[in-house]
Short mmCIF file of C-alpha atoms in Angstrom, two decimals:
data_model
loop_
_atom_site.label_atom_id
_atom_site.label_comp_id
_atom_site.label_asym_id
_atom_site.label_seq_id
_atom_site.Cartn_x
_atom_site.Cartn_y
_atom_site.Cartn_z
CA MET A 12 -88.24 -61.47 -223.96
CA SER A 13 -88.21 -63.87 -226.87
CA SER A 14 -90.56 -67.14 -226.71
CA ASN A 15 -87.41 -69.32 -226.11
CA THR A 16 -85.69 -67.23 -223.50
CA GLN A 17 -89.16 -67.33 -221.60
CA ALA A 18 -89.42 -71.02 -221.75
CA ASP A 19 -85.41 -71.19 -220.64
CA ALA A 20 -86.50 -69.21 -217.76
CA TYR A 21 -89.53 -71.34 -216.94
CA PHE A 22 -87.39 -74.34 -217.64
CA ARG A 23 -85.13 -73.10 -214.92
CA GLU A 24 -87.80 -72.04 -212.58
CA ASN A 25 -88.17 -73.87 -209.09
CA PRO A 26 -89.65 -77.21 -209.72
CA ASN A 27 -91.73 -76.51 -206.28
CA VAL A 28 -92.99 -73.27 -207.88
CA LEU A 29 -93.94 -74.96 -211.36
CA ALA A 30 -95.63 -77.77 -209.21
CA PHE A 31 -97.86 -75.15 -207.17
CA LEU A 32 -98.84 -73.52 -210.55
CA GLY A 33 -99.65 -77.04 -212.27
CA ASP A 34 -101.62 -78.02 -209.18
CA ALA A 35 -103.87 -75.02 -209.70
CA VAL A 36 -104.12 -75.50 -213.51
CA TYR A 37 -104.69 -79.25 -213.03
CA GLU A 38 -107.50 -78.88 -210.53
CA VAL A 39 -109.44 -76.32 -212.68
CA TYR A 40 -109.26 -78.66 -215.55
CA ILE A 41 -110.38 -81.51 -213.52
CA ARG A 42 -113.21 -79.36 -212.12
CA LYS A 43 -114.69 -78.60 -215.34
CA TYR A 44 -114.14 -82.22 -216.74
CA VAL A 45 -116.04 -83.59 -213.68
CA TYR A 46 -118.90 -80.67 -214.09
CA ASP A 47 -119.32 -81.69 -217.88
CA LYS A 48 -119.05 -85.42 -217.05
CA VAL A 49 -121.02 -85.83 -213.97
CA GLY A 50 -122.96 -82.63 -213.08
CA GLY A 51 -124.90 -82.76 -209.66
CA SER A 52 -124.18 -81.10 -206.35
CA ALA A 53 -121.14 -79.57 -205.43
CA GLU A 54 -120.77 -82.40 -202.98
CA ALA A 55 -121.06 -85.06 -205.98
CA LEU A 56 -118.79 -82.96 -207.96
CA SER A 57 -116.01 -82.80 -205.11
CA ASN A 58 -116.13 -86.48 -204.41
CA GLU A 59 -115.74 -87.26 -208.19
CA THR A 60 -112.82 -84.69 -208.44
CA VAL A 61 -110.96 -86.29 -205.74
CA LYS A 62 -110.33 -89.54 -208.06
CA TYR A 63 -108.32 -87.26 -210.26
CA VAL A 64 -106.34 -84.91 -208.19
CA ARG A 65 -105.18 -87.28 -205.64
CA ALA A 66 -101.37 -88.01 -205.39
CA GLU A 67 -102.19 -91.74 -206.12
CA ALA A 68 -103.97 -90.78 -209.67
CA GLN A 69 -101.25 -88.05 -210.53
CA ALA A 70 -98.74 -90.47 -209.86
CA ALA A 71 -100.01 -93.17 -212.11
CA ALA A 72 -100.34 -90.44 -214.88
CA HIS A 73 -96.62 -89.35 -214.17
CA ASP A 74 -95.57 -93.31 -214.89
CA ARG A 75 -97.57 -93.76 -217.88
CA LEU A 76 -97.13 -90.46 -219.39
CA LEU A 77 -93.23 -90.51 -218.90
CA PRO A 78 -92.27 -92.60 -222.22
CA GLU A 79 -94.61 -90.15 -224.34
CA LEU A 80 -92.78 -87.14 -223.06
CA SER A 81 -90.33 -84.99 -225.07
CA GLU A 82 -86.77 -84.56 -223.62
CA ARG A 83 -87.40 -81.05 -221.95
CA GLU A 84 -90.79 -82.17 -220.50
CA ALA A 85 -89.14 -85.55 -218.99
CA SER A 86 -86.20 -83.16 -217.45
CA VAL A 87 -88.72 -81.11 -215.78
CA ALA A 88 -90.77 -83.92 -214.59
CA ARG A 89 -87.35 -85.55 -213.29
CA ARG A 90 -85.92 -82.44 -211.86
CA ALA A 91 -89.19 -82.02 -209.65
CA LYS A 92 -89.49 -85.72 -208.70
CA ASN A 93 -85.67 -85.51 -207.68
CA HIS A 94 -86.20 -81.86 -205.78
CA LYS A 95 -86.13 -81.69 -202.37
CA ILE A 96 -89.47 -81.66 -200.49
CA THR A 97 -89.90 -79.15 -197.75
CA SER A 98 -93.21 -80.42 -196.53
CA MET A 99 -95.33 -83.57 -197.31
CA PRO A 100 -99.02 -84.76 -196.35
CA GLY A 101 -98.87 -87.18 -193.51
CA ASN A 102 -101.33 -89.68 -195.60
CA VAL A 103 -99.17 -90.43 -198.84
CA ASP A 104 -96.53 -92.36 -199.48
CA PHE A 105 -93.08 -90.65 -200.25
CA MET A 106 -92.51 -91.71 -203.75
CA THR A 107 -96.25 -91.35 -204.66
CA TYR A 108 -95.77 -87.71 -203.77
CA LYS A 109 -92.65 -87.04 -205.41
CA LYS A 110 -94.13 -88.56 -208.86
CA ALA A 111 -97.25 -86.46 -208.21
CA THR A 112 -95.07 -83.20 -207.55
CA ALA A 113 -93.40 -84.42 -210.93
CA PHE A 114 -97.06 -84.52 -212.88
CA GLU A 115 -97.94 -80.97 -211.60
CA ALA A 116 -94.44 -79.33 -212.29
CA LEU A 117 -94.93 -80.53 -215.82
CA VAL A 118 -98.42 -79.15 -216.13
CA GLY A 119 -97.21 -75.81 -214.55
CA TYR A 120 -94.11 -75.66 -217.27
CA LEU A 121 -96.55 -76.30 -219.99
CA ASP A 122 -99.03 -73.57 -218.86
CA LEU A 123 -96.05 -71.10 -218.10
CA CYS A 124 -95.04 -71.71 -221.74
CA GLY A 125 -98.27 -71.21 -223.45
CA GLU A 126 -98.19 -74.88 -224.66
CA LYS A 127 -102.10 -74.94 -224.59
CA GLU A 128 -102.53 -77.61 -227.14
CA ARG A 129 -99.96 -80.07 -225.60
CA LEU A 130 -101.40 -79.41 -222.01
CA GLY A 131 -104.68 -80.39 -223.14
CA HIS A 132 -103.21 -83.78 -224.71
CA ILE A 133 -101.25 -84.43 -221.25
CA PHE A 134 -104.85 -83.65 -219.57
CA GLU A 135 -106.82 -85.91 -221.92
CA ARG A 136 -104.20 -88.50 -221.57
CA ALA A 137 -104.23 -88.29 -217.60
CA VAL A 138 -107.82 -88.88 -217.50
CA GLU A 139 -107.49 -91.89 -219.84
CA ILE A 140 -104.98 -93.39 -217.40
CA ILE A 141 -106.85 -92.56 -214.35
CA GLU A 142 -110.13 -94.00 -215.45
CA SER A 143 -108.42 -97.26 -216.96
CA GLU A 144 -106.68 -98.20 -213.92
CA ASP A 145 -108.07 -99.15 -210.30
CA ILE A 146 -105.66 -96.83 -208.20
CA LYS A 147 -105.72 -97.28 -204.58
CA PRO A 148 -104.56 -94.89 -201.97
CA GLN A 149 -100.86 -96.01 -201.01
CA ARG A 150 -100.63 -94.65 -197.15
CA ARG A 151 -97.40 -93.48 -196.11
CA GLN A 152 -95.62 -96.41 -193.70
CA LYS A 153 -94.64 -94.69 -190.42
CA ASN A 154 -91.24 -95.11 -189.04
CA LYS A 155 -90.65 -96.24 -185.33
CA LYS A 156 -90.31 -92.80 -184.26
CA GLU A 157 -93.63 -91.40 -185.54
CA LYS A 158 -95.45 -94.25 -183.94
#
């Protein structure tokens, strides 16, 4: 399969699958980043990692990176954001979760395509964005039936 054919196949992949893969790729990158930056105990590393991998941080990265994405990258993110969610954590706002999923799908797509340099740039920008903003958790508002 040629490189373009593979990229086309990955482009058509289910956005939830891309997000599943992207979540793992991003998590490993951030764990290494935090290890290099902070060091210390596993507990300290875990606590620091959460700042970068929680949905609110990924959603902020998504929002700020969107204008910097190529047409194809933006299309992957848009499809993922608009794709039906089959499960969602109870502690995250709906739109925040959709944007975080879009960010993860972009990461998964770039990783599958072997775009290591572009992926490195996306990671560096995401860290820069997250570290420059005061990102607060946005808890989901429960509707009357859930109360």
